Amino acid sequence: MIFRRYFGWFALVTAALWVPATAVEVWMAYRDGVSSIGAVQSAEAKAARRLIEDHLHGIERQVRDVSSLPWRSGALTEEDRRREFQRLLKVVPAIHEIHRWDAEGRETLYVSRVWKDRVNEPAAGSPPPMLPVGTASTYGDVSFRDGLEPFVSIVLGESDAPGAGTVGVLVDLKFVADYIASLRVGKQGVAYLTDRAGTIIAHPDTDLMLRRQSIAEAPQFQALSGATEQDDGLRALYVASTKGGRYVSARNLEPTGWHVFVEQPSAEVFEPVREALMRGVAIFVLGLLVAFGASLWIARRLAGPILDVKRGAERIAHGDLAARIDVKTGDEVQALAEEFNRMAAQLQDYTFGLERKVLEKTVELQNALKLAHEAMKARALFVAAASHDLRQPLYAISILADTMALENLPPGSAAALTKQREAIGILQTLFDNLLDLSRFDAGEVRLNVRVNSLHEVLMPLVSEYEFLCSAKGLAWGSEIAEVAVRSDPELVRRLVGNLLSNAVRYTRQGGVGLRARVEGAEVEIVVSDSGVGIAPEDQARVFDEFVQVGNPERNRDEGVGLGLSIVRRIAELLGARLTLESTVGKGTQIGFRIPLAEGVAAGPAAAPEREPPSRARLWGLRVWIVEDDRVVRGALALQLATLGVRHAFATRRHELEALHHRDGAWPDAVVVDDMLGPHESGLDIALWLRACMEPERIVVVTGNSDPHRLRALDGTGVRVLRKPVAAGDLVLWFRTLGARSSQAGVPAG
């Protein structure tokens, strides 16, 4: 609103005047505060240093006066010296005890306030003092007698004459500690004294003194240690701490090597700064109140017509296009209101026409969406039907070829059959890959992420490709970590299978390997070979469709160029990044990573059994086949007759009921085709059979690629095989059923 705008301008002007003035005042208060605290603290530290030095020097003078008497003239005896030392203890209360050593460092006299005097009776184990040179004085380390009060030893030379002795006094520092504890700087400032090593020897807080608290690592002590002789200490050093910052000044005491520190909390130092800031804030608040009153008055006097225009514009904006603004000021505001009125009239006309067009486009869009849904449904039906119809003849051809492989053929016929089966395999691979690409492009492939044992996912491939490598004369190696992974097991198995198929196809000699190792929170799966390798310029395009490096003649023995394209699409769906390392003539290594399943242990899975087709244990086995395709029925009849399997065909449920009524029992196995016609599907018959016989004796053969259909089939609990079904898979299943019947004592016929 306009009131806010006027208030904003007044507040801006007030702030523009207040901020610089307050900033200058605060800065000057800060500068003066730091400067004054530095001067005050330095003065207090100097005064404390002077008093302590005077106190210690006075003790030295008293001792030197006694030591300067003519002791070596022979007029005075050691007993006179002892009496002088006792008098010194009375005159100087701070002296606790006095020692006297001769030039050889032997103790000749000891006088104490507490202990018995000794004359030429040195204490056992008493070390000689560190003798000063001439009349110099030496200060020892500060010690605490009985853990309560600090003492310091002072050793002085008697004179510069040869053979002169040394006098040592133990001085009670209680006077120094009391003086330091009484010092106050400002309201909360304190002073304290440390020895040359940074240990506190006098402090208002006696607990710190008695605990021998050290500040050797504190910033103020470190800074003081690095100061030069010209600096003579610290001046207003800021030290941060958990209890708030403080400013510290310090001075050195000579010749003791002690340090006097004076510190004051920064909150107290900055009290003038806070006061200046509060004054500035008060002025600013007062300015805001003035700005508020002025803006309110101006808004009421001048902004009434503008507010009328605003309210009218809001009504128009909310859809009331019939609203009009009535302002009679004779100025620009009235002109603006009239423009709004003309605009509202035009918008009213435009809106009617626009609503009509929107309605027409909405109907067109709904029709287009309906057509798109029907097209997607038709596409799905077409793909399912095309998958089934194309797989049926391929299924029949595969059955016939597998059946002929069971016979003893002449060498020429056997070689031709081998080529035929290879061609069937290439056709099957091309068909599967094209359907997979179609599903990926249509977005029909969905992730089904769950926790699985890595062994269970990869061991079927290990068994299969170990057999294929052995048949081709290649070495095989595998290393599978015993872990659980979180991913889509079917897509992982398909991705690794395509990589292994590619590796075996392009490796003439050497070997192929599969490795799965734990790398952090992931498992790295790598397929390697010693094949022809991929040139660097071709590595970027090997994952494209129909790309076959080094196969310009399109030799179908080398594949169809879709395997790695499907690998790339599966990896993108899994969120895994493919890595490729290859050297021409040495081989290729392709890998990817999938996440581990945290907290889940997985053991090794047994490799699936792989056995070639055989007629053993199949004679007399009874099998019913539910199939409506005439060609497939004929091929299956020939295959089952060759295997010695007693079989019967049906196409509907009532035909199966008739067979059961005829035989009086259910067969050993039932093979059901998934797509049977418009009346009943293989899924319906499988569900009905599951209520009549064991699910493991039922197998559904499907050529449907729809993932929803495949999940529905897997949910029945019966075995599901994808077309074209290899004879070995079907025979192995038959043999398993025959063995189970034999173990149960039930005849197969």
XYZ file of C-alpha atoms in Angstrom:
749
model
C 0.000 0.000 0.000
C 1.022 3.605 -0.483
C 1.340 4.135 3.252
C 4.090 1.507 3.321
C 5.904 3.246 0.493
C 5.895 6.625 2.271
C 6.904 4.959 5.511
C 9.705 3.130 3.692
C 11.103 6.372 2.278
C 11.039 8.126 5.629
C 12.621 5.102 7.335
C 15.326 5.005 4.641
C 16.173 8.661 5.165
C 16.255 8.166 8.939
C 18.530 5.132 8.583
C 20.797 6.976 6.132
C 21.349 9.675 8.752
C 21.526 7.357 11.761
C 23.766 4.539 10.551
C 26.892 6.621 9.719
C 26.560 8.785 12.826
C 26.045 5.797 15.126
C 28.841 3.835 13.432
C 31.281 6.725 13.972
C 30.221 7.108 17.592
C 30.503 3.373 18.268
C 33.907 3.192 16.592
C 35.219 6.149 18.578
C 33.850 4.660 21.809
C 35.524 1.336 20.950
C 38.842 3.026 20.151
C 38.776 5.123 23.308
C 37.732 2.128 25.417
C 40.546 -0.099 24.185
C 43.075 2.740 24.479
C 42.000 3.696 27.990
C 41.887 0.109 29.241
C 45.378 -0.437 27.854
C 46.663 2.624 29.669
C 44.920 1.727 32.957
C 46.015 -1.899 32.864
C 49.615 -0.959 32.002
C 49.702 1.543 34.873
C 48.370 -1.040 37.334
C 50.845 -3.649 36.107
C 53.743 -1.207 36.398
C 52.688 -0.199 39.912
C 52.428 -3.840 40.969
C 55.804 -4.620 39.429
C 57.415 -1.653 41.212
C 55.952 -2.602 44.590
C 57.006 -6.264 44.291
C 60.481 -5.358 43.093
C 60.856 -2.823 45.951
C 59.742 -5.466 48.439
C 62.258 -8.035 47.173
C 65.063 -5.508 46.775
C 64.463 -4.331 50.363
C 64.961 -7.918 51.564
C 68.149 -8.136 49.486
C 69.459 -4.912 51.035
C 68.811 -6.146 54.563
C 70.681 -9.372 53.802
C 73.569 -7.540 52.125
C 73.899 -5.171 55.118
C 74.438 -8.141 57.395
C 76.782 -9.850 54.895
C 78.910 -6.676 54.541
C 79.955 -6.655 58.201
C 83.723 -7.353 58.775
C 83.291 -11.081 59.367
C 86.729 -11.928 57.973
C 88.630 -9.497 60.205
C 88.466 -11.872 63.144
C 86.652 -9.375 65.341
C 83.281 -11.129 64.811
C 82.602 -14.829 65.370
C 80.149 -17.293 63.847
C 78.039 -16.902 66.981
C 77.805 -13.164 66.217
C 76.745 -14.032 62.670
C 74.048 -16.355 64.013
C 72.708 -13.595 66.307
C 72.675 -11.150 63.379
C 70.723 -13.665 61.290
C 68.222 -14.147 64.127
C 67.843 -10.378 64.394
C 67.256 -10.298 60.612
C 64.407 -12.819 60.989
C 62.779 -10.458 63.503
C 63.340 -7.300 61.423
C 62.157 -8.833 58.131
C 59.042 -10.977 58.749
C 59.015 -12.238 55.161
C 62.312 -14.145 55.695
C 61.538 -17.698 56.819
C 65.062 -19.152 57.078
C 68.681 -18.201 56.275
C 71.580 -20.370 55.037
C 75.249 -19.464 54.810
C 77.749 -21.425 52.679
C 81.509 -20.921 52.453
C 83.414 -20.520 49.192
C 83.549 -24.330 48.827
C 79.794 -24.646 49.023
C 79.726 -26.136 52.573
C 76.930 -25.006 54.812
C 78.379 -23.191 57.823
C 75.242 -21.696 59.360
C 71.485 -22.315 59.269
C 68.910 -20.129 61.069
C 65.130 -20.798 60.873
C 61.876 -19.587 62.424
C 60.758 -23.179 62.827
C 63.706 -25.525 62.988
C 66.761 -25.680 65.257
C 69.736 -23.541 64.259
C 72.795 -25.337 62.953
C 76.384 -24.052 63.106
C 78.880 -25.922 60.960
C 76.416 -28.815 60.854
C 75.270 -29.121 57.264
C 72.009 -31.023 56.740
C 72.411 -34.532 55.368
C 71.790 -34.659 51.638
C 71.616 -30.873 51.378
C 72.900 -29.919 47.911
C 75.214 -26.922 47.564
C 73.570 -23.834 46.157
C 74.013 -22.421 42.694
C 76.706 -19.890 43.663
C 76.257 -16.423 42.189
C 79.133 -14.502 40.721
C 80.429 -11.764 43.020
C 77.614 -9.935 44.773
C 74.924 -10.893 42.251
C 71.650 -12.387 43.416
C 69.918 -15.503 42.119
C 66.190 -16.283 42.507
C 65.097 -19.893 42.665
C 61.810 -21.521 41.693
C 58.698 -20.709 43.701
C 57.612 -23.547 46.024
C 54.642 -24.035 48.321
C 55.409 -25.061 51.892
C 52.776 -27.436 53.258
C 50.926 -26.835 49.982
C 49.514 -23.549 51.278
C 51.815 -20.527 50.952
C 54.352 -19.639 48.240
C 58.039 -19.255 49.044
C 61.029 -18.275 46.929
C 64.728 -18.708 47.675
C 67.221 -15.848 47.094
C 70.963 -16.583 47.003
C 73.410 -13.633 47.243
C 77.198 -13.425 47.093
C 78.816 -11.829 50.168
C 81.439 -9.849 48.257
C 83.776 -9.825 45.306
C 86.769 -10.763 47.464
C 88.360 -14.197 47.003
C 87.083 -16.794 49.434
C 83.832 -14.936 50.097
C 80.810 -17.067 50.950
C 77.194 -17.114 49.917
C 73.983 -16.349 51.793
C 70.599 -17.816 50.911
C 67.235 -16.747 52.303
C 63.825 -18.409 51.961
C 61.267 -15.622 51.515
C 57.559 -15.990 52.306
C 55.537 -14.442 49.430
C 52.355 -14.016 51.460
C 52.737 -10.238 51.326
C 53.026 -10.371 47.525
C 50.037 -12.753 47.241
C 47.861 -10.545 49.501
C 48.793 -7.446 47.547
C 48.022 -9.090 44.180
C 44.695 -10.407 45.507
C 43.718 -6.899 46.632
C 44.280 -5.278 43.239
C 41.151 -4.358 41.296
C 40.923 -2.843 37.824
C 37.531 -1.359 37.160
C 34.604 -3.351 38.531
C 35.583 -6.887 37.525
C 39.262 -6.712 36.556
C 41.853 -8.775 38.458
C 45.647 -9.076 38.652
C 47.750 -12.214 39.103
C 51.419 -13.181 39.225
C 53.165 -16.108 37.501
C 56.680 -17.487 37.662
C 58.940 -17.715 34.664
C 57.325 -21.053 33.617
C 53.785 -19.616 33.639
C 52.626 -21.189 36.914
C 50.317 -18.950 38.967
C 51.919 -18.002 42.314
C 49.497 -15.229 43.333
C 45.847 -14.823 42.347
C 42.593 -13.580 43.937
C 41.255 -17.093 43.373
C 43.423 -19.042 45.869
C 42.244 -22.330 44.372
C 44.118 -21.554 41.159
C 47.247 -20.698 43.168
C 47.135 -23.810 45.363
C 46.509 -26.080 42.374
C 49.600 -24.589 40.742
C 47.498 -23.678 37.694
C 49.679 -23.046 34.621
C 48.944 -20.555 31.846
C 52.012 -21.490 29.810
C 49.788 -22.398 26.842
C 47.526 -19.362 27.190
C 47.657 -16.735 24.416
C 48.696 -13.931 26.802
C 51.695 -15.916 28.107
C 52.730 -16.953 24.604
C 52.519 -13.347 23.412
C 54.500 -12.113 26.408
C 57.209 -14.727 25.813
C 57.586 -13.486 22.239
C 57.800 -9.800 23.216
C 61.120 -7.983 22.827
C 62.963 -6.128 25.586
C 61.790 -2.848 24.083
C 58.153 -3.977 24.425
C 58.557 -4.570 28.190
C 55.328 -6.588 28.248
C 51.822 -6.581 26.748
C 49.286 -3.802 26.308
C 45.538 -4.555 25.980
C 45.763 -7.995 24.300
C 42.309 -9.458 23.531
C 41.936 -13.102 24.628
C 38.828 -15.107 23.725
C 37.400 -17.726 26.086
C 34.223 -19.708 26.741
C 33.208 -17.249 29.464
C 33.558 -14.238 27.188
C 36.585 -12.375 25.938
C 38.888 -10.276 28.080
C 41.682 -7.739 27.622
C 45.057 -8.505 29.223
C 48.141 -6.364 29.909
C 51.364 -7.634 31.499
C 54.813 -6.584 32.741
C 57.993 -8.562 33.427
C 59.727 -8.558 36.851
C 63.513 -8.556 36.883
C 65.622 -10.330 37.999
C 63.005 -12.880 39.183
C 61.704 -13.655 35.688
C 58.162 -13.372 37.028
C 55.231 -11.778 35.157
C 52.453 -9.500 36.425
C 49.172 -9.828 34.499
C 46.192 -7.475 34.705
C 42.999 -8.474 32.901
C 39.490 -7.117 32.524
C 36.347 -8.643 30.882
C 35.613 -7.271 27.437
C 31.991 -6.739 28.494
C 33.163 -4.135 30.995
C 35.572 -2.596 28.461
C 32.815 -2.261 25.899
C 30.262 -0.804 28.287
C 30.738 2.699 26.727
C 30.360 1.140 23.291
C 27.034 -0.464 24.279
C 25.848 2.790 25.741
C 26.694 4.622 22.505
C 24.911 1.931 20.511
C 21.809 2.114 22.696
C 21.705 5.869 22.270
C 21.865 5.408 18.512
C 19.080 2.804 18.602
C 16.894 5.102 20.654
C 17.420 7.894 18.125
C 16.629 5.504 15.282
C 13.406 4.282 16.943
C 12.361 7.852 17.529
C 13.017 8.619 13.855
C 10.908 5.609 12.833
C 8.018 6.820 14.973
C 8.238 10.247 13.331
C 8.383 8.623 9.883
C 5.349 6.485 10.741
C 3.256 9.456 11.792
C 4.288 11.564 8.773
C 3.644 8.775 6.286
C 0.243 8.012 7.818
C -0.780 11.651 7.536
C 0.421 11.950 3.904
C -1.260 8.700 2.923
C -4.620 9.789 4.312
C -4.408 13.205 2.698
C -2.981 12.294 -0.706
C -3.434 8.584 -1.337
C -7.245 8.218 -1.112
C -7.847 8.287 -4.904
C -4.880 6.033 -5.522
C -6.259 3.504 -3.057
C -9.632 3.634 -4.841
C -7.832 2.804 -8.110
C -5.994 -0.043 -6.344
C -9.190 -1.566 -4.954
C -10.896 -1.335 -8.333
C -7.909 -2.953 -10.063
C -7.967 -5.785 -7.502
C -11.649 -6.471 -8.247
C -10.873 -6.618 -11.958
C -7.858 -8.843 -11.309
C -10.039 -11.267 -9.313
C -12.391 -11.705 -12.257
C -15.033 -9.009 -11.684
C -14.697 -7.566 -15.198
C -17.974 -5.666 -14.765
C -16.463 -3.504 -12.014
C -15.638 0.132 -12.824
C -13.502 2.716 -10.974
C -15.137 6.046 -10.100
C -12.473 8.726 -9.413
C -13.070 12.453 -10.038
C -9.791 14.213 -9.240
C -9.119 15.815 -12.630
C -5.488 14.689 -12.665
C -3.365 11.725 -13.705
C -5.063 9.453 -11.150
C -8.434 9.987 -12.870
C -6.810 9.270 -16.242
C -5.391 6.047 -14.849
C -8.831 5.009 -13.535
C -10.393 5.606 -16.960
C -7.697 3.479 -18.622
C -8.478 0.684 -16.168
C -12.158 0.939 -17.029
C -11.417 0.677 -20.798
C -9.095 -2.258 -20.168
C -11.774 -4.048 -18.105
C -14.303 -3.639 -20.908
C -11.872 -5.048 -23.482
C -10.930 -7.937 -21.188
C -14.599 -8.756 -20.756
C -14.979 -9.085 -24.527
C -11.765 -11.095 -24.863
C -12.703 -13.427 -22.015
C -15.923 -14.575 -23.635
C -14.085 -15.461 -26.850
C -11.185 -17.088 -24.961
C -13.492 -19.277 -22.877
C -15.126 -20.525 -26.032
C -11.742 -21.371 -27.575
C -10.515 -23.055 -24.372
C -13.612 -25.236 -24.328
C -12.997 -26.281 -27.935
C -9.300 -27.043 -27.277
C -10.191 -28.984 -24.118
C -12.488 -31.242 -26.087
C -9.777 -31.750 -28.728
C -7.185 -32.546 -26.031
C -9.480 -35.071 -24.337
C -10.049 -36.785 -27.658
C -6.289 -36.833 -28.316
C -5.594 -38.327 -24.872
C -8.250 -40.960 -25.467
C -6.655 -41.860 -28.790
C -3.204 -41.959 -27.130
C -4.446 -44.334 -24.405
C -6.091 -46.545 -27.016
C -2.870 -46.489 -29.074
C -0.784 -47.494 -26.017
C -3.238 -50.276 -25.225
C -3.197 -51.422 -28.852
C 0.603 -51.290 -28.875
C 0.780 -53.435 -25.732
C -1.660 -55.942 -27.214
C 0.260 -55.922 -30.491
C 3.621 -56.501 -28.801
C 2.177 -59.341 -26.707
C 0.486 -60.939 -29.726
C 3.505 -60.382 -31.969
C 5.811 -61.817 -29.304
C 3.677 -64.939 -29.049
C 3.057 -65.341 -32.779
C 6.732 -64.851 -33.665
C 7.971 -67.141 -30.920
C 5.605 -69.995 -31.840
C 7.320 -70.991 -35.126
C 10.722 -70.333 -33.530
C 9.639 -72.564 -30.649
C 8.564 -75.318 -33.054
C 11.810 -75.106 -35.047
C 13.839 -75.238 -31.815
C 11.912 -78.294 -30.609
C 12.483 -80.112 -33.898
C 16.187 -79.251 -33.917
C 16.604 -80.411 -30.291
C 14.710 -83.605 -31.124
C 16.997 -84.345 -34.065
C 20.007 -83.762 -31.775
C 18.843 -86.745 -29.694
C 19.207 -89.054 -32.686
C 22.398 -90.665 -33.995
C 22.889 -88.697 -37.229
C 25.558 -89.128 -39.901
C 28.502 -86.673 -39.539
C 27.330 -84.491 -42.404
C 23.804 -84.244 -41.059
C 25.070 -83.624 -37.523
C 27.230 -80.706 -38.749
C 24.285 -79.250 -40.658
C 22.101 -79.614 -37.558
C 24.726 -77.828 -35.456
C 24.739 -74.882 -37.900
C 20.939 -74.878 -37.892
C 20.816 -74.722 -34.082
C 23.388 -71.889 -34.112
C 21.214 -69.982 -36.573
C 18.182 -70.593 -34.361
C 20.152 -69.246 -31.375
C 21.156 -66.106 -33.313
C 17.555 -65.558 -34.392
C 16.346 -66.038 -30.822
C 18.952 -63.573 -29.495
C 18.034 -60.988 -32.139
C 14.337 -61.396 -31.386
C 14.823 -61.139 -27.597
C 17.063 -58.082 -27.949
C 14.645 -56.289 -30.267
C 11.768 -56.926 -27.863
C 13.883 -55.719 -24.936
C 14.835 -52.529 -26.775
C 11.170 -51.945 -27.578
C 10.261 -52.348 -23.902
C 13.050 -50.009 -22.782
C 12.040 -47.350 -25.325
C 8.391 -47.587 -24.265
C 9.328 -47.252 -20.578
C 7.715 -50.605 -19.749
C 10.704 -51.947 -17.821
C 10.378 -51.151 -14.127
C 12.831 -51.684 -11.297
C 11.969 -54.382 -8.778
C 14.577 -53.625 -6.121
C 14.906 -56.127 -3.272
C 17.581 -57.757 -1.131
C 19.190 -60.842 -2.658
C 22.247 -62.984 -2.130
C 24.820 -62.088 -4.774
C 25.582 -65.807 -5.121
C 21.938 -66.553 -5.941
C 21.965 -63.835 -8.603
C 25.239 -64.739 -10.345
C 25.845 -68.473 -9.759
C 23.473 -69.571 -12.567
C 25.624 -67.496 -14.959
C 28.808 -68.997 -13.479
C 27.543 -72.506 -14.210
C 26.342 -71.626 -17.712
C 29.427 -69.769 -18.891
C 31.871 -72.180 -17.280
C 30.267 -74.815 -19.506
C 30.361 -72.549 -22.596
C 34.024 -71.599 -22.038
C 34.948 -75.256 -21.604
C 33.140 -76.127 -24.860
C 35.066 -73.359 -26.669
C 38.434 -74.264 -25.129
C 38.690 -71.075 -23.024
C 39.840 -70.743 -19.441
C 37.188 -69.642 -16.929
C 37.645 -67.868 -13.619
C 35.139 -66.478 -11.136
C 35.271 -64.765 -7.737
C 31.876 -63.952 -6.164
C 31.746 -62.204 -2.788
C 29.379 -63.810 -0.273
C 27.298 -60.695 0.410
C 23.736 -59.467 0.079
C 22.939 -56.678 -2.401
C 19.999 -54.311 -2.829
C 19.061 -54.182 -6.515
C 16.866 -55.776 -9.192
C 18.246 -59.339 -9.446
C 16.736 -60.073 -12.870
C 18.193 -56.928 -14.461
C 21.590 -57.491 -12.810
C 21.636 -61.072 -14.080
C 20.628 -59.924 -17.589
C 23.305 -57.203 -17.615
C 26.086 -59.577 -16.491
C 24.829 -62.286 -18.877
C 25.057 -59.937 -21.869
C 28.593 -58.918 -20.863
C 29.664 -62.572 -20.487
C 28.045 -63.494 -23.806
C 29.957 -60.712 -25.521
C 33.215 -61.744 -23.817
C 32.909 -65.416 -24.869
C 31.900 -64.460 -28.428
C 34.933 -62.218 -29.074
C 37.575 -64.311 -27.280
C 39.467 -66.765 -29.493
C 42.053 -67.896 -26.949
C 42.903 -67.218 -23.357
C 40.008 -66.913 -20.966
C 36.977 -65.092 -19.557
C 36.481 -64.047 -15.947
C 33.749 -62.751 -13.624
C 34.708 -60.923 -10.420
C 32.457 -59.416 -7.742
C 34.283 -57.705 -4.881
C 33.183 -55.419 -2.048
C 34.336 -51.809 -2.472
C 33.191 -49.722 0.498
C 29.385 -49.711 0.618
C 29.105 -51.215 -2.897
C 29.940 -54.354 -4.824
C 31.969 -53.931 -7.995
C 31.096 -56.537 -10.659
C 33.654 -56.842 -13.479
C 33.634 -59.058 -16.598
C 37.042 -59.451 -18.253
C 38.346 -61.318 -21.270
C 41.523 -61.778 -23.293
C 39.763 -61.151 -26.610
C 40.425 -58.851 -29.548
C 39.973 -55.638 -27.516
C 38.406 -52.323 -28.535
C 40.294 -49.416 -30.077
C 40.122 -46.106 -28.127
C 38.269 -44.365 -30.964
C 35.538 -47.062 -30.893
C 35.004 -47.273 -27.126
C 32.558 -44.358 -27.057
C 30.105 -46.021 -29.483
C 30.207 -49.736 -28.589
C 27.112 -49.259 -26.373
C 25.013 -47.965 -29.335
C 22.485 -50.113 -31.226
C 23.739 -52.402 -34.014
C 27.386 -51.423 -33.487
C 29.883 -54.245 -34.027
C 33.494 -53.129 -33.910
C 35.708 -55.189 -36.191
C 32.784 -56.918 -37.947
C 32.089 -54.885 -41.117
C 30.834 -58.011 -42.950
C 27.987 -58.342 -40.357
C 28.976 -61.943 -39.570
C 26.112 -63.205 -37.378
C 28.507 -65.540 -35.570
C 29.723 -62.317 -33.953
C 26.249 -61.352 -32.706
C 23.797 -58.715 -33.884
C 25.189 -55.628 -32.130
C 22.413 -55.166 -29.547
C 23.864 -56.817 -26.428
C 25.920 -53.871 -25.182
C 23.120 -51.449 -26.057
C 20.840 -53.372 -23.699
C 23.651 -53.390 -21.118
C 23.776 -49.579 -21.272
C 20.001 -49.245 -20.851
C 19.885 -51.668 -17.909
C 22.784 -49.829 -16.232
C 20.953 -46.497 -16.657
C 17.818 -48.012 -15.119
C 19.832 -49.408 -12.173
C 21.629 -46.082 -11.705
C 25.001 -47.811 -12.226
C 27.900 -46.216 -14.102
C 29.620 -48.502 -16.623
C 33.428 -48.520 -16.763
C 35.311 -49.817 -19.790
C 39.024 -50.581 -20.055
C 40.310 -52.203 -23.218
C 43.551 -52.713 -25.135
C 43.559 -53.924 -28.725
C 44.920 -57.455 -28.882
C 44.953 -57.926 -25.082
C 41.338 -57.897 -24.009
C 38.532 -55.904 -22.446
C 37.234 -55.268 -18.929
C 33.739 -53.832 -18.280
C 32.398 -53.226 -14.784
C 29.677 -51.527 -12.753
C 28.687 -51.162 -9.091
C 25.535 -51.941 -7.101
C 24.858 -51.110 -3.422
C 25.279 -53.561 -0.555
C 22.316 -54.426 1.654
C 23.404 -53.188 5.091
C 23.104 -55.586 7.992
C 22.172 -58.618 5.830
C 24.451 -61.640 5.651
C 24.468 -63.947 2.633
C 25.987 -67.348 2.223
C 27.174 -69.084 -0.921
C 24.550 -70.454 -3.281
C 24.970 -73.781 -4.978
C 25.552 -73.684 -8.705
C 22.552 -75.008 -10.657
C 22.846 -78.478 -12.072
C 23.526 -78.591 -15.799
C 23.008 -81.837 -17.590
C 22.718 -82.626 -21.289
C 19.484 -84.077 -22.719
C 19.083 -87.791 -22.087
C 16.365 -90.402 -22.389
C 17.210 -91.875 -18.967
C 14.267 -92.178 -16.573
C 11.754 -90.839 -19.159
C 10.250 -94.088 -20.472
C 6.664 -94.356 -19.328
C 6.438 -90.779 -17.996
C 2.899 -89.434 -18.543
C 2.652 -85.804 -19.730
C -0.312 -83.711 -20.850
C 0.310 -80.800 -23.245
C -2.125 -77.834 -23.376
C -1.301 -76.207 -26.752
C -3.518 -74.890 -29.566
C -0.836 -74.284 -32.217
C -0.820 -77.166 -34.723
C 2.840 -76.804 -35.710
C 4.069 -76.689 -32.108
C 1.888 -79.673 -31.197
C 3.419 -81.677 -33.988
C 6.970 -80.737 -32.974
C 6.292 -81.549 -29.314
C 4.691 -84.876 -30.237
C 7.801 -85.869 -32.188
C 10.133 -84.763 -29.368
C 8.169 -86.527 -26.615
C 7.856 -89.703 -28.670
C 11.615 -89.684 -29.221
C 12.132 -89.338 -25.461
C 9.705 -92.187 -24.747
C 7.222 -89.963 -22.945
C 3.550 -90.968 -23.020
C 1.654 -87.787 -23.872
C -1.734 -86.371 -24.685
C -2.816 -82.962 -26.065
C -5.628 -80.629 -25.007
C -6.645 -77.045 -25.724
C -9.352 -76.320 -23.126
C -10.140 -77.149 -19.532
C -12.994 -79.509 -20.360
C -10.595 -81.579 -22.502
C -8.269 -81.943 -19.478
C -11.241 -83.043 -17.387
C -12.037 -85.645 -20.039
C -8.445 -86.937 -19.974
C -8.602 -87.191 -16.177
C -11.905 -89.076 -16.397
C -10.411 -91.404 -18.991
C -7.180 -92.181 -17.123
C -8.605 -91.994 -13.624
C -5.558 -90.026 -12.402
C -3.616 -86.848 -13.000
C -0.455 -87.086 -15.122
C 3.154 -86.828 -13.915
C 3.455 -83.397 -15.548
C 1.414 -80.785 -17.433
C 2.940 -78.345 -19.945
C 0.632 -75.349 -20.559
C 1.011 -72.717 -23.288
C 0.253 -69.247 -21.939
C -1.753 -67.831 -24.889
C -4.480 -70.275 -25.945
C -7.152 -68.147 -27.524
C -10.006 -65.847 -26.634
C -11.734 -68.144 -24.124
C -9.173 -69.343 -21.620
C -5.536 -68.406 -21.048
C -2.703 -70.569 -19.842
C -2.730 -68.574 -16.592
C -6.368 -69.547 -15.948
C -5.682 -73.237 -16.612
C -2.520 -73.188 -14.450
C -4.473 -71.728 -11.515
C -7.170 -74.407 -11.967
C -4.578 -77.228 -12.183
C -2.764 -75.953 -9.075
C -5.890 -76.802 -7.050
C -5.850 -80.364 -8.432
C -2.151 -81.365 -8.381
C 1.228 -80.294 -7.003
C 2.447 -76.931 -8.413
C 5.960 -78.285 -9.110
C 4.414 -80.719 -11.674
C 3.021 -77.818 -13.741
C 5.036 -75.684 -16.161
C 3.746 -72.685 -18.142
C 5.553 -71.895 -21.409
C 5.128 -68.259 -22.452
C 6.275 -66.035 -25.256
C 4.721 -62.921 -23.689
C 7.152 -60.106 -22.874
C 4.720 -57.941 -20.895
C 6.238 -57.495 -17.397
C 2.796 -57.408 -15.730
C 1.884 -60.720 -17.343
C 5.210 -62.287 -16.330
C 4.766 -61.173 -12.716
C 1.267 -62.669 -12.693
C 2.667 -65.993 -13.959
C 5.457 -65.982 -11.363
C 2.830 -65.404 -8.669
C 1.077 -68.720 -9.427
C 3.861 -70.785 -7.833
C 4.246 -73.022 -10.890
C 7.366 -73.230 -13.042
C 7.546 -70.668 -15.890
C 9.733 -71.115 -19.005
C 10.314 -68.522 -21.728
C 9.979 -69.502 -25.386
C 11.772 -70.964 -27.182
C 12.386 -73.604 -24.522
C 15.593 -75.602 -24.910
C 15.133 -79.375 -24.964
C 17.720 -79.720 -22.206
C 15.653 -77.583 -19.797
C 12.464 -79.530 -20.500
C 14.190 -82.914 -20.284
C 15.916 -81.986 -17.006
C 12.528 -81.087 -15.546
C 11.019 -84.350 -16.796
C 13.920 -86.325 -15.288
C 13.448 -84.562 -11.923
C 9.749 -85.539 -11.903
C 10.624 -89.095 -12.888
C 13.193 -89.359 -10.100
C 10.689 -88.023 -7.548
C 8.121 -90.596 -8.669
C 10.721 -93.397 -8.362
C 11.800 -92.298 -4.862
C 8.127 -92.193 -3.759
C 7.601 -95.730 -5.050
C 5.000 -94.618 -7.585
C 5.409 -96.001 -11.113
C 5.765 -93.434 -13.839
C 3.345 -95.144 -16.139
